[in-house]
mmCIF file of C-alpha atoms in Angstrom:
data_model
loop_
_atom_site.group_PDB
_atom_site.id
_atom_site.type_symbol
_atom_site.label_atom_id
_atom_site.label_comp_id
_atom_site.label_asym_id
_atom_site.label_seq_id
_atom_site.Cartn_x
_atom_site.Cartn_y
_atom_site.Cartn_z
ATOM 1 C CA MET A 1 -47.172 110.986 -82.049
ATOM 2 C CA LYS A 2 -50.736 109.995 -82.244
ATOM 3 C CA TYR A 3 -52.643 109.874 -85.854
ATOM 4 C CA PHE A 4 -55.504 110.258 -86.832
ATOM 5 C CA SER A 5 -56.785 110.246 -90.485
ATOM 6 C CA LYS A 6 -59.790 111.772 -92.257
ATOM 7 C CA ALA A 7 -60.624 107.739 -92.712
ATOM 8 C CA LEU A 8 -59.941 106.471 -89.089
ATOM 9 C CA LEU A 9 -62.288 109.080 -87.980
ATOM 10 C CA SER A 10 -64.865 107.213 -89.140
ATOM 11 C CA GLU A 11 -64.737 104.518 -86.663
ATOM 12 C CA ASN A 12 -64.933 107.024 -83.930
ATOM 13 C CA SER A 13 -68.222 108.454 -82.521
ATOM 14 C CA SER A 14 -69.475 111.595 -83.445
ATOM 15 C CA ARG A 15 -69.689 113.046 -80.584
ATOM 16 C CA PHE A 16 -65.543 112.307 -80.452
ATOM 17 C CA ASN A 17 -64.889 113.264 -83.928
ATOM 18 C CA ALA A 18 -66.919 116.694 -82.864
ATOM 19 C CA ASN A 19 -64.802 116.777 -79.670
ATOM 20 C CA LEU A 20 -61.003 116.274 -81.698
ATOM 21 C CA ILE A 21 -62.074 118.443 -84.905
ATOM 22 C CA ASN A 22 -63.499 121.757 -82.612
ATOM 23 C CA SER A 23 -60.643 121.455 -80.221
ATOM 24 C CA CYS A 24 -57.889 120.919 -83.022
ATOM 25 C CA THR A 25 -57.182 124.192 -84.990
ATOM 26 C CA GLY A 26 -56.346 126.157 -81.242
ATOM 27 C CA TYR A 27 -57.760 128.645 -79.003
ATOM 28 C CA LYS A 28 -61.159 130.368 -80.075
ATOM 29 C CA SER A 29 -62.311 133.404 -78.834
ATOM 30 C CA CYS A 30 -65.544 133.640 -76.149
ATOM 31 C CA ASN A 31 -68.410 136.078 -76.833
ATOM 32 C CA ILE A 32 -72.227 136.578 -76.564
ATOM 33 C CA ILE A 33 -74.270 137.681 -79.171
ATOM 34 C CA ALA A 34 -77.293 139.879 -78.351
ATOM 35 C CA THR A 35 -80.234 141.145 -80.136
ATOM 36 C CA LYS A 36 -83.156 141.814 -80.419
ATOM 37 C CA SER A 37 -86.424 141.110 -82.513
ATOM 38 C CA SER A 38 -88.667 143.511 -84.192
ATOM 39 C CA LYS A 39 -90.907 142.484 -81.179
ATOM 40 C CA GLY A 40 -89.008 143.726 -78.679
ATOM 41 C CA ILE A 41 -87.933 139.718 -77.694
ATOM 42 C CA THR A 42 -84.565 139.852 -76.778
ATOM 43 C CA ASN A 43 -81.595 137.227 -77.852
ATOM 44 C CA ALA A 44 -78.334 136.392 -76.046
ATOM 45 C CA ALA A 45 -76.192 133.336 -77.409
ATOM 46 C CA ILE A 46 -72.644 132.243 -76.984
ATOM 47 C CA PHE A 47 -70.303 132.273 -79.951
ATOM 48 C CA ASN A 48 -66.595 131.203 -79.994
ATOM 49 C CA SER A 49 -66.372 132.219 -83.740
ATOM 50 C CA VAL A 50 -66.268 135.528 -83.400
ATOM 51 C CA MET A 51 -63.235 137.215 -85.475
ATOM 52 C CA HIS A 52 -61.363 140.287 -87.256
ATOM 53 C CA ILE A 53 -61.863 140.676 -91.097
ATOM 54 C CA GLY A 54 -60.356 143.920 -90.886
ATOM 55 C CA SER A 55 -59.805 148.196 -89.442
ATOM 56 C CA ASN A 56 -60.897 149.910 -91.832
ATOM 57 C CA PRO A 57 -63.780 149.650 -92.330
ATOM 58 C CA PRO A 58 -63.326 148.100 -89.085
ATOM 59 C CA MET A 59 -65.626 144.906 -89.336
ATOM 60 C CA LEU A 60 -65.517 141.229 -87.876
ATOM 61 C CA GLY A 61 -67.123 138.127 -88.473
ATOM 62 C CA PHE A 62 -68.738 135.177 -86.967
ATOM 63 C CA ILE A 63 -70.071 131.293 -88.268
ATOM 64 C CA MET A 64 -73.062 130.880 -88.237
ATOM 65 C CA ARG A 65 -74.633 127.209 -87.962
ATOM 66 C CA PRO A 66 -76.798 125.882 -90.879
ATOM 67 C CA LEU A 67 -80.303 127.415 -90.052
ATOM 68 C CA THR A 68 -81.612 123.495 -90.291
ATOM 69 C CA VAL A 69 -83.473 124.733 -87.243
ATOM 70 C CA ALA A 70 -84.778 127.956 -85.646
ATOM 71 C CA ARG A 71 -81.729 130.437 -85.387
ATOM 72 C CA HIS A 72 -83.115 133.326 -83.490
ATOM 73 C CA THR A 73 -79.449 135.553 -83.384
ATOM 74 C CA TYR A 74 -80.224 134.936 -87.210
ATOM 75 C CA ASP A 75 -83.159 136.112 -87.312
ATOM 76 C CA ASN A 76 -83.045 138.946 -85.613
ATOM 77 C CA ILE A 77 -79.991 140.317 -87.368
ATOM 78 C CA LYS A 78 -81.682 140.269 -91.040
ATOM 79 C CA GLU A 79 -84.875 141.874 -88.945
ATOM 80 C CA THR A 80 -83.170 144.698 -87.144
ATOM 81 C CA GLY A 81 -80.039 145.277 -89.234
ATOM 82 C CA CYS A 82 -77.410 144.507 -85.344
ATOM 83 C CA PHE A 83 -76.568 142.881 -82.900
ATOM 84 C CA THR A 84 -73.817 143.588 -80.573
ATOM 85 C CA VAL A 85 -70.898 141.671 -79.032
ATOM 86 C CA ASN A 86 -70.196 140.966 -75.518
ATOM 87 C CA HIS A 87 -66.292 139.050 -73.806
ATOM 88 C CA VAL A 88 -67.619 136.784 -71.520
ATOM 89 C CA THR A 89 -65.430 136.372 -68.661
ATOM 90 C CA GLU A 90 -65.000 134.108 -65.890
ATOM 91 C CA ALA A 91 -68.565 135.549 -63.648
ATOM 92 C CA LEU A 92 -69.926 135.541 -66.612
ATOM 93 C CA SER A 93 -69.627 132.407 -68.575
ATOM 94 C CA MET A 94 -72.157 130.211 -66.368
ATOM 95 C CA ASP A 95 -74.666 131.857 -67.949
ATOM 96 C CA ALA A 96 -73.022 132.618 -71.543
ATOM 97 C CA HIS A 97 -73.154 128.584 -71.830
ATOM 98 C CA GLN A 98 -76.247 128.386 -70.777
ATOM 99 C CA THR A 99 -77.617 130.068 -73.622
ATOM 100 C CA ALA A 100 -76.488 126.933 -75.349
ATOM 101 C CA ALA A 101 -80.255 125.630 -74.563
ATOM 102 C CA LYS A 102 -82.912 125.504 -76.776
ATOM 103 C CA TYR A 103 -85.002 127.402 -75.439
ATOM 104 C CA GLY A 104 -89.098 127.725 -77.120
ATOM 105 C CA ASN A 105 -89.000 130.954 -79.539
ATOM 106 C CA ASN A 106 -90.596 134.134 -77.448
ATOM 107 C CA VAL A 107 -88.239 132.732 -74.407
ATOM 108 C CA SER A 108 -85.459 135.302 -74.286
ATOM 109 C CA GLU A 109 -81.923 133.840 -72.503
ATOM 110 C CA PHE A 110 -81.817 137.142 -70.433
ATOM 111 C CA SER A 111 -84.779 135.600 -69.225
ATOM 112 C CA LYS A 112 -83.604 132.823 -68.155
ATOM 113 C CA THR A 113 -79.835 132.915 -66.897
ATOM 114 C CA ALA A 114 -78.726 136.029 -64.858
ATOM 115 C CA LEU A 115 -77.288 137.862 -67.396
ATOM 116 C CA LYS A 116 -79.188 142.176 -67.532
ATOM 117 C CA GLU A 117 -79.861 143.541 -70.850
ATOM 118 C CA ASP A 118 -78.061 146.711 -71.312
ATOM 119 C CA TYR A 119 -79.303 149.572 -73.615
ATOM 120 C CA LEU A 120 -76.695 151.816 -74.681
ATOM 121 C CA HIS A 121 -76.564 155.253 -76.571
ATOM 122 C CA ASP A 122 -80.282 154.770 -78.165
ATOM 123 C CA PHE A 123 -78.902 151.293 -80.338
ATOM 124 C CA HIS A 124 -81.848 148.788 -80.779
ATOM 125 C CA ALA A 125 -80.199 145.571 -79.422
ATOM 126 C CA PRO A 126 -79.264 144.515 -75.648
ATOM 127 C CA PHE A 127 -75.282 144.758 -74.578
ATOM 128 C CA VAL A 128 -74.820 142.504 -72.020
ATOM 129 C CA LYS A 129 -74.319 143.808 -68.440
ATOM 130 C CA HIS A 130 -70.842 143.033 -66.656
ATOM 131 C CA SER A 131 -69.005 142.537 -69.731
ATOM 132 C CA PRO A 132 -65.642 144.510 -70.073
ATOM 133 C CA ILE A 133 -65.637 144.736 -73.639
ATOM 134 C CA ARG A 134 -69.148 145.177 -75.717
ATOM 135 C CA LEU A 135 -69.275 145.924 -79.439
ATOM 136 C CA GLY A 136 -72.265 147.560 -81.149
ATOM 137 C CA CYS A 137 -72.094 146.373 -85.013
ATOM 138 C CA ASN A 138 -74.799 147.014 -87.586
ATOM 139 C CA TYR A 139 -75.201 143.761 -90.269
ATOM 140 C CA VAL A 140 -72.947 144.726 -93.589
ATOM 141 C CA ASN A 141 -73.181 140.434 -95.646
ATOM 142 C CA GLU A 142 -72.973 137.059 -95.527
ATOM 143 C CA TYR A 143 -71.806 134.354 -96.886
ATOM 144 C CA GLU A 144 -72.420 130.978 -97.395
ATOM 145 C CA ILE A 145 -70.044 128.151 -97.315
ATOM 146 C CA LYS A 146 -71.775 125.956 -99.248
ATOM 147 C CA GLU A 147 -69.639 122.522 -98.007
ATOM 148 C CA ASN A 148 -71.781 122.227 -94.989
ATOM 149 C CA SER A 149 -74.171 125.021 -95.615
ATOM 150 C CA THR A 150 -72.879 127.049 -92.240
ATOM 151 C CA ILE A 151 -73.260 130.964 -93.079
ATOM 152 C CA LEU A 152 -69.740 133.647 -92.571
ATOM 153 C CA MET A 153 -71.651 136.630 -91.158
ATOM 154 C CA ILE A 154 -70.436 140.420 -91.812
ATOM 155 C CA GLY A 155 -70.806 142.751 -89.694
ATOM 156 C CA SER A 156 -69.701 146.355 -88.936
ATOM 157 C CA ILE A 157 -68.414 148.360 -85.809
ATOM 158 C CA GLU A 158 -69.871 150.507 -85.026
ATOM 159 C CA HIS A 159 -69.658 151.375 -81.265
ATOM 160 C CA ILE A 160 -67.052 150.312 -78.856
ATOM 161 C CA TYR A 161 -67.471 150.378 -74.787
ATOM 162 C CA LEU A 162 -65.013 149.322 -72.608
ATOM 163 C CA GLU A 163 -63.794 149.226 -69.129
ATOM 164 C CA ASP A 164 -61.656 152.174 -67.970
ATOM 165 C CA ASP A 165 -58.398 151.722 -68.551
ATOM 166 C CA LEU A 166 -57.828 148.896 -70.509
ATOM 167 C CA VAL A 167 -56.535 150.300 -73.863
ATOM 168 C CA ASP A 168 -52.631 151.600 -73.580
ATOM 169 C CA ALA A 169 -51.330 154.493 -75.461
ATOM 170 C CA SER A 170 -50.965 152.355 -78.737
ATOM 171 C CA GLY A 171 -54.291 151.263 -79.455
ATOM 172 C CA HIS A 172 -54.079 147.491 -77.852
ATOM 173 C CA ILE A 173 -56.314 145.916 -75.771
ATOM 174 C CA LEU A 174 -55.087 144.454 -72.580
ATOM 175 C CA LEU A 175 -57.624 141.461 -72.383
ATOM 176 C CA GLU A 176 -55.696 139.938 -69.173
ATOM 177 C CA LYS A 177 -56.844 143.075 -67.490
ATOM 178 C CA SER A 178 -60.799 142.604 -68.905
ATOM 179 C CA LYS A 179 -60.465 138.798 -67.409
ATOM 180 C CA THR A 180 -61.585 137.918 -71.006
ATOM 181 C CA LEU A 181 -61.370 133.895 -70.994
ATOM 182 C CA THR A 182 -60.552 132.420 -74.602
ATOM 183 C CA THR A 183 -62.734 129.205 -75.369
ATOM 184 C CA LEU A 184 -61.298 125.160 -76.682
ATOM 185 C CA GLY A 185 -62.698 122.647 -77.304
ATOM 186 C CA LEU A 186 -66.875 122.470 -77.246
ATOM 187 C CA ASP A 187 -67.151 123.047 -73.657
ATOM 188 C CA GLY A 188 -63.778 124.216 -71.933
ATOM 189 C CA TYR A 189 -62.710 128.023 -71.162
ATOM 190 C CA ALA A 190 -59.665 129.311 -70.028
ATOM 191 C CA LEU A 191 -57.926 132.261 -68.098
ATOM 192 C CA PRO A 192 -54.900 133.160 -70.555
ATOM 193 C CA GLN A 193 -52.148 134.499 -68.794
ATOM 194 C CA HIS A 194 -50.424 137.554 -70.905
ATOM 195 C CA LEU A 195 -47.082 136.532 -71.839
ATOM 196 C CA TYR A 196 -45.016 139.547 -74.237
ATOM 197 C CA ARG A 197 -46.015 141.282 -77.079
ATOM 198 C CA LEU A 198 -43.368 141.191 -79.838
ATOM 199 C CA SER A 199 -41.315 144.111 -82.089
ATOM 200 C CA TYR A 200 -42.610 144.581 -85.896
ATOM 201 C CA ALA A 201 -41.126 141.531 -88.062
ATOM 202 C CA GLN A 202 -38.231 142.696 -90.610
ATOM 203 C CA PRO A 203 -35.638 141.022 -91.815
ATOM 204 C CA ASP A 204 -32.083 139.918 -90.437
ATOM 205 C CA THR A 205 -33.926 142.532 -87.768
ATOM 206 C CA PRO A 206 -33.459 140.859 -83.993
ATOM 207 C CA LEU A 207 -37.529 140.670 -82.369
ATOM 208 C CA LYS A 208 -37.567 142.737 -78.700
ATOM 209 C CA LYS A 209 -40.003 141.833 -76.542
ATOM 210 C CA LEU A 210 -42.536 144.633 -76.065
ATOM 211 C CA MET B 1 -67.164 153.133 -69.427
ATOM 212 C CA LYS B 2 -64.537 154.332 -72.314
ATOM 213 C CA TYR B 3 -66.866 155.094 -75.248
ATOM 214 C CA PHE B 4 -64.995 154.938 -79.571
ATOM 215 C CA SER B 5 -67.626 155.248 -82.316
ATOM 216 C CA LYS B 6 -66.583 154.659 -85.900
ATOM 217 C CA ALA B 7 -66.459 157.920 -86.585
ATOM 218 C CA LEU B 8 -64.295 159.087 -83.514
ATOM 219 C CA LEU B 9 -61.868 155.952 -84.489
ATOM 220 C CA SER B 10 -60.970 158.659 -87.938
ATOM 221 C CA GLU B 11 -59.160 160.598 -85.617
ATOM 222 C CA ASN B 12 -56.878 158.127 -84.522
ATOM 223 C CA SER B 13 -53.558 157.403 -86.134
ATOM 224 C CA SER B 14 -54.139 154.047 -88.194
ATOM 225 C CA ARG B 15 -51.446 152.084 -86.265
ATOM 226 C CA PHE B 16 -54.040 153.304 -83.179
ATOM 227 C CA ASN B 17 -57.436 151.602 -84.899
ATOM 228 C CA ALA B 18 -55.618 148.893 -86.214
ATOM 229 C CA ASN B 19 -54.412 148.088 -82.699
ATOM 230 C CA LEU B 20 -57.568 148.639 -81.016
ATOM 231 C CA ILE B 21 -60.146 146.684 -83.991
ATOM 232 C CA ASN B 22 -57.622 143.721 -83.682
ATOM 233 C CA SER B 23 -57.973 142.994 -80.135
ATOM 234 C CA CYS B 24 -61.771 143.688 -79.807
ATOM 235 C CA THR B 25 -62.992 140.987 -81.236
ATOM 236 C CA GLY B 26 -61.253 138.720 -78.103
ATOM 237 C CA TYR B 27 -58.237 135.964 -78.319
ATOM 238 C CA LYS B 28 -57.384 134.374 -81.615
ATOM 239 C CA SER B 29 -55.840 130.857 -82.293
ATOM 240 C CA CYS B 30 -51.851 130.941 -82.958
ATOM 241 C CA ASN B 31 -50.420 128.426 -85.649
ATOM 242 C CA ILE B 32 -48.434 128.437 -88.375
ATOM 243 C CA ILE B 33 -48.885 127.655 -92.007
ATOM 244 C CA ALA B 34 -46.631 125.990 -93.953
ATOM 245 C CA THR B 35 -46.446 125.616 -97.395
ATOM 246 C CA LYS B 36 -44.050 123.981 -100.196
ATOM 247 C CA SER B 37 -44.439 125.311 -104.272
ATOM 248 C CA SER B 38 -44.123 123.217 -107.066
ATOM 249 C CA LYS B 39 -40.497 123.748 -107.457
ATOM 250 C CA GLY B 40 -39.605 123.099 -103.891
ATOM 251 C CA ILE B 41 -39.554 126.412 -101.946
ATOM 252 C CA THR B 42 -40.704 126.097 -98.605
ATOM 253 C CA ASN B 43 -42.518 128.813 -97.101
ATOM 254 C CA ALA B 44 -43.882 129.633 -93.027
ATOM 255 C CA ALA B 45 -46.275 132.016 -92.124
ATOM 256 C CA ILE B 46 -47.837 133.186 -88.785
ATOM 257 C CA PHE B 47 -51.731 132.944 -88.043
ATOM 258 C CA ASN B 48 -54.213 134.500 -86.082
ATOM 259 C CA SER B 49 -57.142 133.644 -87.808
ATOM 260 C CA VAL B 50 -56.972 129.334 -87.998
ATOM 261 C CA MET B 51 -60.845 128.381 -87.324
ATOM 262 C CA HIS B 52 -63.270 126.052 -87.176
ATOM 263 C CA ILE B 53 -65.752 125.457 -90.304
ATOM 264 C CA GLY B 54 -67.020 121.570 -89.508
ATOM 265 C CA SER B 55 -66.581 118.222 -87.649
ATOM 266 C CA ASN B 56 -67.943 116.379 -90.423
ATOM 267 C CA PRO B 57 -66.660 116.539 -92.811
ATOM 268 C CA PRO B 58 -63.715 117.451 -90.635
ATOM 269 C CA MET B 59 -62.898 121.424 -92.403
ATOM 270 C CA LEU B 60 -60.886 124.295 -91.374
ATOM 271 C CA GLY B 61 -60.736 128.382 -92.538
ATOM 272 C CA PHE B 62 -58.760 130.667 -92.393
ATOM 273 C CA ILE B 63 -58.784 134.692 -93.382
ATOM 274 C CA MET B 64 -56.326 135.747 -96.140
ATOM 275 C CA ARG B 65 -54.719 139.229 -96.888
ATOM 276 C CA PRO B 66 -56.170 140.931 -100.285
ATOM 277 C CA LEU B 67 -53.741 139.485 -102.553
ATOM 278 C CA THR B 68 -52.416 142.976 -103.639
ATOM 279 C CA VAL B 69 -48.650 141.954 -102.702
ATOM 280 C CA ALA B 70 -47.154 138.573 -102.865
ATOM 281 C CA ARG B 71 -48.941 135.669 -101.019
ATOM 282 C CA HIS B 72 -46.564 132.767 -100.456
ATOM 283 C CA THR B 73 -48.781 130.311 -98.959
ATOM 284 C CA TYR B 74 -51.956 131.483 -101.344
ATOM 285 C CA ASP B 75 -49.982 130.588 -104.623
ATOM 286 C CA ASN B 76 -48.397 126.966 -102.883
ATOM 287 C CA ILE B 77 -51.996 126.386 -101.937
ATOM 288 C CA LYS B 78 -53.544 126.794 -105.533
ATOM 289 C CA GLU B 79 -50.275 125.556 -107.149
ATOM 290 C CA THR B 80 -50.138 122.333 -105.160
ATOM 291 C CA GLY B 81 -53.480 121.997 -102.872
ATOM 292 C CA CYS B 82 -52.198 121.744 -99.897
ATOM 293 C CA PHE B 83 -50.838 122.916 -96.671
ATOM 294 C CA THR B 84 -50.159 122.149 -92.809
ATOM 295 C CA VAL B 85 -51.465 123.954 -89.810
ATOM 296 C CA ASN B 86 -49.296 123.864 -86.632
ATOM 297 C CA HIS B 87 -50.176 124.936 -83.206
ATOM 298 C CA VAL B 88 -47.805 127.448 -81.977
ATOM 299 C CA THR B 89 -45.654 126.951 -78.209
ATOM 300 C CA GLU B 90 -43.745 129.219 -76.546
ATOM 301 C CA ALA B 91 -40.603 127.837 -77.319
ATOM 302 C CA LEU B 92 -41.575 128.634 -81.132
ATOM 303 C CA SER B 93 -43.212 131.942 -80.972
ATOM 304 C CA MET B 94 -40.240 134.205 -81.439
ATOM 305 C CA ASP B 95 -39.588 132.251 -85.103
ATOM 306 C CA ALA B 96 -43.076 132.380 -85.500
ATOM 307 C CA HIS B 97 -43.349 135.625 -85.446
ATOM 308 C CA GLN B 98 -40.279 136.443 -87.421
ATOM 309 C CA THR B 99 -42.001 134.392 -90.118
ATOM 310 C CA ALA B 100 -44.280 137.569 -90.839
ATOM 311 C CA ALA B 101 -41.204 139.464 -91.800
ATOM 312 C CA LYS B 102 -40.945 140.038 -95.473
ATOM 313 C CA TYR B 103 -38.024 137.893 -97.158
ATOM 314 C CA GLY B 104 -37.637 137.549 -100.600
ATOM 315 C CA ASN B 105 -38.920 135.404 -103.153
ATOM 316 C CA ASN B 106 -37.258 132.465 -103.093
ATOM 317 C CA VAL B 107 -36.348 132.630 -100.130
ATOM 318 C CA SER B 108 -38.206 130.546 -97.159
ATOM 319 C CA GLU B 109 -38.653 131.013 -93.714
ATOM 320 C CA PHE B 110 -37.466 127.974 -92.758
ATOM 321 C CA SER B 111 -34.019 129.135 -93.961
ATOM 322 C CA LYS B 112 -34.250 131.879 -92.122
ATOM 323 C CA THR B 113 -35.431 131.249 -88.617
ATOM 324 C CA ALA B 114 -34.566 128.051 -86.163
ATOM 325 C CA LEU B 115 -38.026 126.429 -87.253
ATOM 326 C CA LYS B 116 -37.192 122.911 -88.976
ATOM 327 C CA GLU B 117 -38.898 121.316 -91.313
ATOM 328 C CA ASP B 118 -40.669 117.922 -90.894
ATOM 329 C CA TYR B 119 -42.547 115.397 -93.449
ATOM 330 C CA LEU B 120 -45.033 112.428 -92.631
ATOM 331 C CA HIS B 121 -46.399 110.355 -94.624
ATOM 332 C CA ASP B 122 -45.528 111.354 -97.554
ATOM 333 C CA PHE B 123 -47.375 114.708 -97.345
ATOM 334 C CA HIS B 124 -45.658 117.484 -99.971
ATOM 335 C CA ALA B 125 -46.751 120.143 -97.293
ATOM 336 C CA PRO B 126 -43.782 120.168 -94.357
ATOM 337 C CA PHE B 127 -45.059 120.074 -90.528
ATOM 338 C CA VAL B 128 -42.988 122.449 -88.175
ATOM 339 C CA LYS B 129 -40.994 120.150 -86.076
ATOM 340 C CA HIS B 130 -41.535 120.481 -82.262
ATOM 341 C CA SER B 131 -44.977 122.055 -82.904
ATOM 342 C CA PRO B 132 -47.301 119.786 -80.520
ATOM 343 C CA ILE B 133 -50.722 119.533 -82.620
ATOM 344 C CA ARG B 134 -50.351 119.214 -86.126
ATOM 345 C CA LEU B 135 -52.439 119.357 -89.171
ATOM 346 C CA GLY B 136 -52.284 117.630 -92.681
ATOM 347 C CA CYS B 137 -54.964 119.719 -94.792
ATOM 348 C CA ASN B 138 -56.070 120.036 -98.501
ATOM 349 C CA TYR B 139 -57.510 123.431 -100.491
ATOM 350 C CA VAL B 140 -60.888 123.191 -100.774
ATOM 351 C CA ASN B 141 -62.686 126.259 -101.825
ATOM 352 C CA GLU B 142 -62.385 129.835 -101.288
ATOM 353 C CA TYR B 143 -64.448 133.041 -100.462
ATOM 354 C CA GLU B 144 -63.599 136.399 -101.510
ATOM 355 C CA ILE B 145 -64.862 138.718 -98.515
ATOM 356 C CA LYS B 146 -65.916 141.655 -101.045
ATOM 357 C CA GLU B 147 -67.002 144.593 -98.410
ATOM 358 C CA ASN B 148 -62.401 143.930 -98.029
ATOM 359 C CA SER B 149 -61.010 141.629 -100.707
ATOM 360 C CA THR B 150 -59.620 139.396 -98.131
ATOM 361 C CA ILE B 151 -60.038 135.988 -99.098
ATOM 362 C CA LEU B 152 -62.008 133.320 -96.126
ATOM 363 C CA MET B 153 -59.906 130.231 -97.086
ATOM 364 C CA ILE B 154 -61.573 126.673 -96.708
ATOM 365 C CA GLY B 155 -59.313 123.105 -96.025
ATOM 366 C CA SER B 156 -60.078 119.683 -95.246
ATOM 367 C CA ILE B 157 -58.546 118.140 -92.459
ATOM 368 C CA GLU B 158 -56.423 114.655 -93.599
ATOM 369 C CA HIS B 159 -53.977 114.121 -91.255
ATOM 370 C CA ILE B 160 -53.947 115.239 -87.521
ATOM 371 C CA TYR B 161 -50.892 114.873 -85.664
ATOM 372 C CA LEU B 162 -50.606 115.183 -81.788
ATOM 373 C CA GLU B 163 -47.545 114.552 -79.041
ATOM 374 C CA ASP B 164 -48.694 111.633 -77.364
ATOM 375 C CA ASP B 165 -51.674 112.078 -74.395
ATOM 376 C CA LEU B 166 -53.325 115.085 -75.637
ATOM 377 C CA VAL B 167 -56.123 113.836 -76.534
ATOM 378 C CA ASP B 168 -58.375 112.176 -73.492
ATOM 379 C CA ALA B 169 -61.172 109.518 -73.966
ATOM 380 C CA SER B 170 -64.472 111.803 -74.777
ATOM 381 C CA GLY B 171 -62.044 113.542 -78.351
ATOM 382 C CA HIS B 172 -61.235 116.762 -76.557
ATOM 383 C CA ILE B 173 -57.658 117.927 -76.805
ATOM 384 C CA LEU B 174 -55.955 119.177 -73.988
ATOM 385 C CA LEU B 175 -54.679 122.368 -75.077
ATOM 386 C CA GLU B 176 -52.766 123.046 -71.613
ATOM 387 C CA LYS B 177 -50.674 120.378 -71.471
ATOM 388 C CA SER B 178 -49.576 121.036 -75.456
ATOM 389 C CA LYS B 179 -48.549 124.646 -74.619
ATOM 390 C CA THR B 180 -50.769 126.245 -77.132
ATOM 391 C CA LEU B 181 -50.791 129.833 -76.832
ATOM 392 C CA THR B 182 -53.495 132.419 -77.779
ATOM 393 C CA THR B 183 -52.904 135.602 -79.325
ATOM 394 C CA LEU B 184 -54.331 139.258 -78.796
ATOM 395 C CA GLY B 185 -54.369 142.224 -81.075
ATOM 396 C CA LEU B 186 -51.684 142.317 -83.398
ATOM 397 C CA ASP B 187 -48.668 141.224 -81.431
ATOM 398 C CA GLY B 188 -48.913 139.781 -78.088
ATOM 399 C CA TYR B 189 -49.196 136.123 -76.896
ATOM 400 C CA ALA B 190 -50.452 134.179 -73.951
ATOM 401 C CA LEU B 191 -50.718 130.825 -72.405
ATOM 402 C CA PRO B 192 -53.927 130.213 -71.450
ATOM 403 C CA GLN B 193 -54.999 128.613 -67.787
ATOM 404 C CA HIS B 194 -57.619 125.725 -68.239
ATOM 405 C CA LEU B 195 -60.755 126.890 -66.117
ATOM 406 C CA TYR B 196 -63.342 123.941 -66.883
ATOM 407 C CA ARG B 197 -64.854 122.246 -69.202
ATOM 408 C CA LEU B 198 -69.232 122.547 -68.756
ATOM 409 C CA SER B 199 -72.239 119.647 -69.307
ATOM 410 C CA TYR B 200 -74.217 120.321 -72.213
ATOM 411 C CA ALA B 201 -76.405 122.920 -72.239
ATOM 412 C CA GLN B 202 -80.381 121.896 -71.528
ATOM 413 C CA PRO B 203 -83.395 124.184 -70.105
ATOM 414 C CA ASP B 204 -84.294 124.076 -66.203
ATOM 415 C CA THR B 205 -81.105 121.895 -66.148
ATOM 416 C CA PRO B 206 -77.946 123.345 -63.655
ATOM 417 C CA LEU B 207 -74.722 122.988 -65.544
ATOM 418 C CA LYS B 208 -71.849 121.315 -64.020
ATOM 419 C CA LYS B 209 -68.112 121.542 -64.208
ATOM 420 C CA LEU B 210 -66.639 118.171 -65.989
#
């Protein structure tokens, strides 16, 4: 097996280490977080850190990088209390990736890419048109991770919109059918093929593929 | 589009909501976290919440459910200061899923499944044999998410072991080649097919597929 110790990593370039460490935890989610400032300037930003926090009440989280440079997503959420989370498909992926470019303060990524704003149920923040699964969230709290000044943002899930026929009778969302992507490392995109669901695990009981 | 509001969710069963909310944020990582108590009892547990926290210094995180029931992973990490993170492949996935069963206090999941302990470089916690990518981590800190009493655990990445030829010249790990799985919802498993990597995003510069 190939081996890297923490000490050995210091001999590599920071870009090599960033690629290695960003891919060593496995696959990540792939979402566009969209917001709108109180002045009406919209923002779209790709995030690979959106995570499940809890079902009851329904909450999600994501990691913000340190606030040492302008973070419009963070500022808009703090100003307006809301944001949307939009699944990325292959058709949206190039534009989603392009949102990571450093545009100026008053420039919306929606004006610089083919992404289109969509407003649903009078929610302040825009949803992303053509995204098959979209969540409208309210800001709940934030936790600074002191070790590197990143921030875990917590939001409540207030609205869920899905294209038709994506939810089965058990509540499970068919992510293969929605063609939701997963991300790997800093800049990789992949399309998962569904293998199976497995029955609830109990001691001394064989699992079944559902 | 199908629509669920937070209020509408209260009309569904808690299992339906758990499936829906657990799958609405997209794909998740798929890892076995392995530990060993100070008395020498090993533990293996599947986690779908292992996430990237930072590259410099290299750190990862994962979400622990509330400590209202026995959590051997948490207790062992607090006792010994270390744990391992092991990627799950299809060959490991049934045994990985089975680790979620509620075994007794002195029963190791390694004794109840086909998962095998592997000890590398005198690290206290066991690695999982046949896992293609394995990380040895030290406990760094924890943050209680007060909204639902879950805990964000933070670990430093001290050792990285990978099967041969999984890291390219840029440091990027070839997760399609390692056959690492991704998870969806509470109990779904999927195998991603690599699409592409995209060049660094800059304003007014076309992206290239790498």
